[in-house]
């Protein structure tokens, strides 16, 4: 139908397994067939971003990587923290999409109280920006310190328990705040368990990249 | 590829011209080919919604019309005020999408200060809900009282002047607040004039209906 758009996608973790690295891109291309996604991982950061310090280290790497893509129409920074997104908006003249601001935007449609559910105690900045003091943040799931912990049965149970608590506190939606939640299909699982809309970060960033495409059609 | 989704779309104005009535649906089907849109207009309201009173009169009509669609997967209320949207979310078990909450959600991705640009002095509730006191509202364009006024050269000039003022006041984006803005292609025009992201209501509601579709793929 229309010309496909080329999207560059940055993983903020070093992954040598191409299948694993390409997983976000695969989800996006399945849901948005007009986007052609090319993935690159930041170098030398095997544990990704999990603190202010690791975010600070990642930002110049993300900027350098962003500039290394050839002929892309849109750039996706596939991380709920939106690292380097504001810097890249200043420096590149293509649309820049961060996972965090995409999730927060989508969650806003379901009501003023969103529950944030990630793997850090602090909510990522875009969630704070959109929801302010109406954001419901109960910290990270018990025993979950990294995306690897999400893969275990104990990790998944802790995520479900936290989602139920966010619902009890009055959340209108659950805004997932780690792209690792996409890998474990948390949105589907938590939506079934809680009955609330649950926003998946990779779907959200894909939708916003698609928006940048169709808005000019 | 995938099965098409059937969307019901409600125009909150009585239009006997089927081409005119179907214009929002046509825009949506062009941008989101997997959505099949069926349009219905509320009866006996030739001037649409332009005040609290006309909104109140429209709400029961919208609810009745919403229930009259057969086998739809998603319902779009094509009005920036989101009339009857909260009521319909309680009463129907399909996703309900309002133009206003869709625009506000999309605008939130561009920064905390959105400029609202519609044809009323007060901002529609969803814009207030998402942006709170960071919403920049300078009232309606000079001399514009209805969507018909948007069609004139004077009306378009007034819209451009107001957009430039919103930019001067620090707007990160312009959140259009009347679906009549879609008909005059205001997003394209104002984006060219201001250099800001400008959110088109019909595109926004289409995107959110599409989201409800692809989130479960």
Short mmCIF file of C-alpha atoms in Angstrom, two decimals:
data_model
loop_
_atom_site.label_atom_id
_atom_site.label_comp_id
_atom_site.label_asym_id
_atom_site.label_seq_id
_atom_site.Cartn_x
_atom_site.Cartn_y
_atom_site.Cartn_z
CA UNK A 1 0.00 0.00 0.00
CA UNK A 2 2.22 2.83 1.25
CA UNK A 3 5.98 2.93 1.21
CA UNK A 4 7.41 1.27 4.31
CA UNK A 5 9.10 3.51 6.84
CA UNK A 6 12.53 2.70 8.14
CA UNK A 7 12.79 2.85 11.93
CA UNK A 8 16.05 2.71 13.85
CA UNK A 9 15.66 1.08 17.26
CA UNK A 10 18.21 1.37 20.05
CA UNK A 11 18.44 -1.27 22.78
CA UNK A 12 20.05 0.25 25.87
CA UNK A 13 21.73 -3.02 26.76
CA UNK A 14 24.54 -4.94 25.09
CA UNK A 15 23.18 -8.16 23.58
CA UNK A 16 25.29 -10.28 21.26
CA UNK A 17 22.41 -12.67 20.56
CA UNK A 18 20.79 -11.13 17.49
CA UNK A 19 17.48 -12.88 18.08
CA UNK A 20 17.26 -11.49 21.60
CA UNK A 21 18.38 -8.03 20.47
CA UNK A 22 15.85 -8.01 17.66
CA UNK A 23 12.89 -9.01 19.79
CA UNK A 24 11.50 -5.48 20.26
CA UNK A 25 11.79 -4.84 16.54
CA UNK A 26 10.00 -8.11 15.78
CA UNK A 27 7.06 -7.18 18.03
CA UNK A 28 6.83 -3.77 16.34
CA UNK A 29 7.01 -5.16 12.79
CA UNK A 30 4.28 -7.69 13.61
CA UNK A 31 1.92 -5.02 14.93
CA UNK A 32 2.90 -2.29 12.45
CA UNK A 33 3.77 -3.99 9.17
CA UNK A 34 4.58 -0.70 7.43
CA UNK A 35 7.54 -0.14 9.76
CA UNK A 36 10.86 -1.77 8.87
CA UNK A 37 12.93 -1.88 12.06
CA UNK A 38 16.73 -2.00 12.26
CA UNK A 39 18.10 -2.65 15.76
CA UNK A 40 21.38 -1.58 17.34
CA UNK A 41 22.58 -2.20 20.91
CA UNK A 42 24.74 0.19 22.93
CA UNK A 43 28.21 -1.28 23.53
CA UNK A 44 29.81 -2.45 26.78
CA UNK A 45 26.75 -2.24 28.98
CA UNK A 46 25.70 -5.82 29.65
CA UNK A 47 23.33 -4.96 32.48
CA UNK A 48 21.61 -2.10 30.68
CA UNK A 49 20.19 0.88 32.57
CA UNK A 50 19.10 0.32 36.16
CA UNK A 51 20.26 3.48 37.98
CA UNK A 52 21.02 7.17 37.47
CA UNK A 53 24.68 6.35 36.97
CA UNK A 54 24.14 3.67 34.33
CA UNK A 55 21.72 6.03 32.57
CA UNK A 56 24.34 8.78 32.53
CA UNK A 57 26.91 6.40 31.05
CA UNK A 58 24.45 5.23 28.40
CA UNK A 59 23.36 8.65 27.10
CA UNK A 60 26.45 9.51 24.98
CA UNK A 61 26.45 5.94 23.62
CA UNK A 62 22.82 6.27 22.58
CA UNK A 63 23.48 9.60 20.87
CA UNK A 64 26.45 8.20 18.97
CA UNK A 65 24.51 5.11 17.94
CA UNK A 66 21.51 7.21 16.85
CA UNK A 67 23.74 9.17 14.48
CA UNK A 68 25.16 5.98 12.99
CA UNK A 69 21.88 4.86 11.39
CA UNK A 70 21.60 5.43 7.64
CA UNK A 71 18.41 6.79 6.08
CA UNK A 72 15.98 6.18 8.93
CA UNK A 73 12.64 7.97 9.07
CA UNK A 74 12.10 7.65 12.82
CA UNK A 75 14.26 6.68 15.80
CA UNK A 76 13.03 4.63 18.75
CA UNK A 77 14.92 4.58 22.06
CA UNK A 78 13.57 1.36 23.48
CA UNK A 79 13.74 2.16 27.19
CA UNK A 80 11.09 3.43 29.62
CA UNK A 81 13.49 6.02 31.01
CA UNK A 82 13.62 7.86 27.67
CA UNK A 83 17.40 8.20 27.97
CA UNK A 84 18.87 10.72 25.49
CA UNK A 85 15.44 11.40 23.99
CA UNK A 86 15.41 15.12 24.75
CA UNK A 87 19.03 15.50 23.55
CA UNK A 88 18.27 13.65 20.30
CA UNK A 89 15.20 15.80 19.64
CA UNK A 90 17.56 18.78 19.61
CA UNK A 91 20.22 17.12 17.49
CA UNK A 92 18.39 15.09 14.83
CA UNK A 93 15.70 16.24 12.45
CA UNK A 94 13.65 13.03 12.45
CA UNK A 95 10.98 12.11 15.00
CA UNK A 96 12.42 10.59 18.19
CA UNK A 97 10.26 8.18 20.17
CA UNK A 98 11.00 6.98 23.70
CA UNK A 99 9.22 4.03 25.30
CA UNK A 100 8.50 5.87 28.55
CA UNK A 101 6.78 8.93 27.11
CA UNK A 102 4.82 6.63 24.77
CA UNK A 103 3.50 4.49 27.64
CA UNK A 104 2.65 7.53 29.76
CA UNK A 105 0.81 9.15 26.85
CA UNK A 106 -1.28 6.05 26.18
CA UNK A 107 -2.06 5.53 29.87
CA UNK A 108 -3.38 9.09 30.17
CA UNK A 109 -6.39 8.16 28.05
CA UNK A 110 -7.73 5.82 30.73
CA UNK A 111 -7.94 8.26 33.63
CA UNK A 112 -5.84 10.58 35.76
CA UNK A 113 -4.44 7.90 38.10
CA UNK A 114 -1.95 5.53 36.52
CA UNK A 115 -0.06 2.88 38.43
CA UNK A 116 3.58 2.58 37.39
CA UNK A 117 5.10 -0.89 37.34
CA UNK A 118 8.76 -1.30 36.49
CA UNK A 119 11.91 -2.71 38.03
CA UNK A 120 13.13 0.39 39.87
CA UNK A 121 11.77 2.10 42.96
CA UNK A 122 11.62 5.54 41.34
CA UNK A 123 9.26 6.11 38.43
CA UNK A 124 10.93 7.08 35.13
CA UNK A 125 10.72 10.86 34.42
CA UNK A 126 8.10 10.69 31.61
CA UNK A 127 5.59 9.02 33.96
CA UNK A 128 6.10 11.74 36.55
CA UNK A 129 5.78 14.40 33.88
CA UNK A 130 2.43 13.21 32.55
CA UNK A 131 0.76 12.13 35.81
CA UNK A 132 2.44 14.35 38.41
CA UNK A 133 1.17 13.59 41.89
CA UNK A 134 -1.62 11.40 40.52
CA UNK A 135 0.94 8.74 39.59
CA UNK A 136 0.61 5.72 41.88
CA UNK A 137 4.05 4.32 42.59
CA UNK A 138 4.54 1.50 45.11
CA UNK A 139 8.14 0.76 44.11
CA UNK A 140 9.40 -2.31 42.34
CA UNK A 141 8.04 -5.85 42.61
CA UNK A 142 9.39 -7.76 45.62
CA UNK A 143 12.69 -9.45 44.88
CA UNK A 144 12.92 -8.06 41.35
CA UNK A 145 16.17 -6.20 40.68
CA UNK A 146 16.71 -6.76 36.97
CA UNK A 147 14.87 -7.91 33.90
CA UNK A 148 16.34 -11.39 34.46
CA UNK A 149 14.36 -11.68 37.70
CA UNK A 150 11.18 -11.17 35.65
CA UNK A 151 11.78 -14.47 33.87
CA UNK A 152 11.39 -16.56 37.05
CA UNK A 153 8.08 -17.79 38.46
CA UNK A 154 8.78 -15.87 41.68
CA UNK A 155 9.38 -12.71 39.66
CA UNK A 156 6.13 -13.08 37.73
CA UNK A 157 4.18 -13.71 40.94
CA UNK A 158 5.69 -10.57 42.48
CA UNK A 159 4.68 -8.55 39.40
CA UNK A 160 1.09 -9.82 39.66
CA UNK A 161 0.94 -9.02 43.39
CA UNK A 162 2.16 -5.48 42.74
CA UNK A 163 -0.35 -4.96 39.93
CA UNK A 164 -3.19 -6.02 42.26
CA UNK A 165 -1.94 -3.57 44.89
CA UNK A 166 -1.86 -0.75 42.32
CA UNK A 167 -5.45 -1.60 41.43
CA UNK A 168 -6.44 -1.52 45.11
CA UNK A 169 -4.87 1.95 45.39
CA UNK A 170 -7.17 3.21 42.62
CA UNK A 171 -5.08 2.92 39.45
CA UNK A 172 -7.15 3.49 36.28
CA UNK A 173 -4.44 1.79 34.25
CA UNK A 174 -1.08 0.10 34.71
CA UNK A 175 1.77 1.84 32.94
CA UNK A 176 4.56 -0.71 32.54
CA UNK A 177 7.93 0.92 33.06
CA UNK A 178 10.47 -1.56 31.76
CA UNK A 179 10.72 -3.03 28.27
CA UNK A 180 11.58 -6.35 29.91
CA UNK A 181 7.86 -6.46 30.76
CA UNK A 182 7.19 -6.83 27.03
CA UNK A 183 9.41 -9.89 26.81
CA UNK A 184 7.45 -11.71 29.54
CA UNK A 185 4.07 -10.64 28.02
CA UNK A 186 3.21 -8.83 31.25
CA UNK A 187 0.53 -6.65 29.63
CA UNK A 188 -1.60 -9.63 28.65
CA UNK A 189 -1.07 -11.42 31.97
CA UNK A 190 -1.78 -8.36 34.14
CA UNK A 191 -4.71 -7.24 32.07
CA UNK A 192 -6.32 -10.67 32.63
CA UNK A 193 -5.54 -10.62 36.36
CA UNK A 194 -6.56 -7.02 37.11
CA UNK A 195 -9.12 -6.19 34.42
CA UNK A 196 -7.33 -2.85 33.95
CA UNK A 197 -5.80 -1.49 30.75
CA UNK A 198 -2.09 -2.34 30.91
CA UNK A 199 0.27 -0.48 28.60
CA UNK A 200 3.11 -2.44 27.04
CA UNK A 201 6.25 -0.33 26.39
CA UNK A 202 7.26 -1.90 23.08
CA UNK A 203 3.73 -1.72 21.69
CA UNK A 204 3.50 1.89 22.87
CA UNK A 205 6.76 2.99 21.24
CA UNK A 206 5.77 1.18 18.04
CA UNK A 207 2.42 2.97 18.02
CA UNK A 208 4.05 6.37 18.44
CA UNK A 209 6.54 5.64 15.64
CA UNK A 210 3.59 4.61 13.49
CA UNK A 211 1.84 7.85 14.45
CA UNK A 212 4.79 9.88 13.20
CA UNK A 213 4.40 7.98 9.94
CA UNK A 214 0.64 8.23 9.39
CA UNK A 215 0.24 11.79 10.63
CA UNK A 216 1.69 13.03 7.35
CA UNK A 217 -0.27 10.69 5.06
CA UNK B 1 -2.96 -9.81 6.69
CA UNK B 2 -5.11 -9.56 9.80
CA UNK B 3 -8.87 -9.53 10.00
CA UNK B 4 -10.21 -5.99 9.66
CA UNK B 5 -11.76 -4.45 12.75
CA UNK B 6 -15.16 -2.84 12.60
CA UNK B 7 -15.29 0.61 14.16
CA UNK B 8 -18.48 2.52 14.88
CA UNK B 9 -18.01 6.28 14.63
CA UNK B 10 -20.45 8.83 16.02
CA UNK B 11 -20.65 12.34 14.61
CA UNK B 12 -22.10 14.70 17.21
CA UNK B 13 -23.83 16.77 14.57
CA UNK B 14 -26.74 16.02 12.26
CA UNK B 15 -25.52 15.80 8.67
CA UNK B 16 -27.75 14.48 5.91
CA UNK B 17 -24.95 14.66 3.35
CA UNK B 18 -23.42 11.19 3.56
CA UNK B 19 -20.11 12.31 2.03
CA UNK B 20 -19.74 15.04 4.64
CA UNK B 21 -20.84 12.75 7.45
CA UNK B 22 -18.39 10.06 6.34
CA UNK B 23 -15.38 12.34 6.12
CA UNK B 24 -13.90 11.42 9.51
CA UNK B 25 -14.31 7.73 8.72
CA UNK B 26 -12.61 8.21 5.35
CA UNK B 27 -9.58 9.87 6.95
CA UNK B 28 -9.34 7.03 9.46
CA UNK B 29 -9.66 4.26 6.85
CA UNK B 30 -6.96 5.91 4.73
CA UNK B 31 -4.51 6.08 7.62
CA UNK B 32 -5.51 2.78 9.25
CA UNK B 33 -6.53 0.40 6.48
CA UNK B 34 -7.31 -2.41 8.90
CA UNK B 35 -10.20 -0.41 10.38
CA UNK B 36 -13.57 -0.54 8.67
CA UNK B 37 -15.54 2.51 9.84
CA UNK B 38 -19.32 2.83 9.94
CA UNK B 39 -20.58 6.35 10.68
CA UNK B 40 -23.79 7.50 12.38
CA UNK B 41 -24.88 11.07 13.18
CA UNK B 42 -26.91 12.10 16.21
CA UNK B 43 -30.40 13.30 15.20
CA UNK B 44 -31.89 16.80 15.40
CA UNK B 45 -28.75 18.68 16.29
CA UNK B 46 -27.75 20.60 13.19
CA UNK B 47 -25.26 22.86 14.96
CA UNK B 48 -23.56 20.08 16.88
CA UNK B 49 -22.01 20.65 20.30
CA UNK B 50 -20.80 24.17 21.09
CA UNK B 51 -21.82 24.71 24.74
CA UNK B 52 -22.50 22.88 28.00
CA UNK B 53 -26.20 22.80 27.17
CA UNK B 54 -25.82 21.35 23.68
CA UNK B 55 -23.40 18.79 25.13
CA UNK B 56 -25.96 17.76 27.75
CA UNK B 57 -28.64 17.35 25.08
CA UNK B 58 -26.30 15.28 22.93
CA UNK B 59 -25.20 12.77 25.58
CA UNK B 60 -28.33 10.55 25.69
CA UNK B 61 -28.46 10.63 21.88
CA UNK B 62 -24.86 9.45 21.66
CA UNK B 63 -25.52 6.64 24.14
CA UNK B 64 -28.58 5.47 22.22
CA UNK B 65 -26.73 5.62 18.92
CA UNK B 66 -23.74 3.76 20.36
CA UNK B 67 -26.00 0.88 21.35
CA UNK B 68 -27.56 0.72 17.90
CA UNK B 69 -24.34 -0.41 16.13
CA UNK B 70 -24.19 -4.11 15.24
CA UNK B 71 -21.02 -6.15 15.83
CA UNK B 72 -18.53 -3.35 16.24
CA UNK B 73 -15.13 -3.97 17.84
CA UNK B 74 -14.46 -0.39 18.93
CA UNK B 75 -16.53 2.79 19.21
CA UNK B 76 -15.24 6.27 18.37
CA UNK B 77 -17.02 9.39 19.63
CA UNK B 78 -15.70 11.90 17.12
CA UNK B 79 -15.72 15.04 19.26
CA UNK B 80 -12.96 16.76 21.24
CA UNK B 81 -15.24 17.13 24.26
CA UNK B 82 -15.45 13.33 24.72
CA UNK B 83 -19.22 13.59 25.28
CA UNK B 84 -20.71 10.38 26.74
CA UNK B 85 -17.33 8.65 26.68
CA UNK B 86 -17.19 7.96 30.42
CA UNK B 87 -20.83 6.80 30.45
CA UNK B 88 -20.23 4.46 27.49
CA UNK B 89 -17.14 2.96 29.13
CA UNK B 90 -19.43 1.87 31.97
CA UNK B 91 -22.21 0.61 29.74
CA UNK B 92 -20.52 -1.14 26.80
CA UNK B 93 -17.87 -3.86 26.88
CA UNK B 94 -15.91 -2.70 23.83
CA UNK B 95 -13.16 -0.05 23.83
CA UNK B 96 -14.53 3.50 23.68
CA UNK B 97 -12.36 6.19 22.09
CA UNK B 98 -12.99 9.93 22.33
CA UNK B 99 -11.23 12.47 20.12
CA UNK B 100 -10.35 14.78 23.02
CA UNK B 101 -8.61 12.26 25.26
CA UNK B 102 -6.79 10.91 22.19
CA UNK B 103 -5.42 14.33 21.23
CA UNK B 104 -4.43 15.15 24.81
CA UNK B 105 -2.66 11.79 25.15
CA UNK B 106 -0.65 12.29 21.97
CA UNK B 107 0.23 15.88 22.84
CA UNK B 108 1.65 14.78 26.20
CA UNK B 109 4.56 13.11 24.43
CA UNK B 110 5.94 16.45 23.24
CA UNK B 111 6.31 18.21 26.57
CA UNK B 112 4.33 19.37 29.58
CA UNK B 113 2.95 22.57 28.02
CA UNK B 114 0.35 22.05 25.33
CA UNK B 115 -1.52 24.87 23.64
CA UNK B 116 -5.21 24.09 23.12
CA UNK B 117 -6.81 25.39 19.93
CA UNK B 118 -10.50 24.85 19.36
CA UNK B 119 -13.62 26.87 18.72
CA UNK B 120 -14.71 27.43 22.33
CA UNK B 121 -13.19 29.63 25.02
CA UNK B 122 -13.04 26.85 27.59
CA UNK B 123 -10.76 23.87 26.95
CA UNK B 124 -12.52 20.49 26.70
CA UNK B 125 -12.25 18.42 29.91
CA UNK B 126 -9.74 15.82 28.63
CA UNK B 127 -7.19 18.55 27.86
CA UNK B 128 -7.55 19.95 31.36
CA UNK B 129 -7.25 16.47 32.83
CA UNK B 130 -3.98 15.60 31.12
CA UNK B 131 -2.23 18.99 31.29
CA UNK B 132 -3.77 20.62 34.37
CA UNK B 133 -2.39 24.09 34.93
CA UNK B 134 0.29 23.56 32.27
CA UNK B 135 -2.35 23.78 29.55
CA UNK B 136 -2.02 27.01 27.60
CA UNK B 137 -5.47 28.28 26.67
CA UNK B 138 -5.94 31.67 25.02
CA UNK B 139 -9.58 31.13 24.10
CA UNK B 140 -10.96 30.64 20.62
CA UNK B 141 -9.67 32.20 17.39
CA UNK B 142 -10.95 35.74 16.79
CA UNK B 143 -14.33 35.77 15.07
CA UNK B 144 -14.65 31.98 15.05
CA UNK B 145 -17.86 30.74 16.63
CA UNK B 146 -18.55 27.53 14.76
CA UNK B 147 -16.83 25.06 12.47
CA UNK B 148 -18.37 26.92 9.51
CA UNK B 149 -16.28 29.98 10.36
CA UNK B 150 -13.18 27.81 9.95
CA UNK B 151 -13.91 27.42 6.27
CA UNK B 152 -13.45 31.13 5.50
CA UNK B 153 -10.12 32.82 4.78
CA UNK B 154 -10.66 35.11 7.78
CA UNK B 155 -11.27 32.08 9.97
CA UNK B 156 -8.11 30.35 8.81
CA UNK B 157 -6.04 33.50 9.36
CA UNK B 158 -7.44 33.79 12.89
CA UNK B 159 -6.49 30.15 13.58
CA UNK B 160 -2.93 30.80 12.37
CA UNK B 161 -2.63 33.94 14.51
CA UNK B 162 -3.79 32.05 17.59
CA UNK B 163 -1.36 29.20 16.92
CA UNK B 164 1.54 31.67 16.72
CA UNK B 165 0.43 33.21 20.02
CA UNK B 166 0.32 29.78 21.66
CA UNK B 167 3.86 29.17 20.44
CA UNK B 168 4.98 32.54 21.84
CA UNK B 169 3.50 31.54 25.21
CA UNK B 170 5.73 28.46 25.27
CA UNK B 171 3.54 25.69 23.88
CA UNK B 172 5.50 22.48 23.17
CA UNK B 173 2.68 21.29 20.92
CA UNK B 174 -0.69 22.42 19.65
CA UNK B 175 -3.57 20.20 20.69
CA UNK B 176 -6.43 20.85 18.29
CA UNK B 177 -9.74 20.80 20.11
CA UNK B 178 -12.39 20.58 17.41
CA UNK B 179 -12.77 17.90 14.75
CA UNK B 180 -13.65 20.70 12.31
CA UNK B 181 -9.91 21.42 12.39
CA UNK B 182 -9.38 18.10 10.63
CA UNK B 183 -11.67 19.09 7.80
CA UNK B 184 -9.67 22.25 7.05
CA UNK B 185 -6.33 20.37 7.36
CA UNK B 186 -5.31 22.67 10.21
CA UNK B 187 -2.63 20.29 11.52
CA UNK B 188 -0.61 20.45 8.33
CA UNK B 189 -1.06 24.20 7.94
CA UNK B 190 -0.21 25.06 11.56
CA UNK B 191 2.68 22.65 11.72
CA UNK B 192 4.21 24.40 8.71
CA UNK B 193 3.57 27.86 10.18
CA UNK B 194 4.69 27.19 13.76
CA UNK B 195 7.18 24.34 13.43
CA UNK B 196 5.45 22.69 16.40
CA UNK B 197 3.85 19.24 16.52
CA UNK B 198 0.13 19.79 15.92
CA UNK B 199 -2.27 17.02 16.87
CA UNK B 200 -5.21 16.36 14.57
CA UNK B 201 -8.33 15.04 16.38
CA UNK B 202 -9.49 12.58 13.73
CA UNK B 203 -6.00 11.14 13.25
CA UNK B 204 -5.65 10.88 17.04
CA UNK B 205 -8.94 9.03 17.57
CA UNK B 206 -8.09 6.73 14.66
CA UNK B 207 -4.71 5.96 16.19
CA UNK B 208 -6.26 5.12 19.55
CA UNK B 209 -8.86 2.86 17.91
CA UNK B 210 -5.99 1.19 16.06
CA UNK B 211 -4.15 0.81 19.37
CA UNK B 212 -7.09 -1.03 20.88
CA UNK B 213 -6.85 -3.35 17.88
CA UNK B 214 -3.12 -4.05 17.77
CA UNK B 215 -2.58 -4.24 21.52
CA UNK B 216 -4.12 -7.71 21.52
CA UNK B 217 -2.31 -9.01 18.40
#
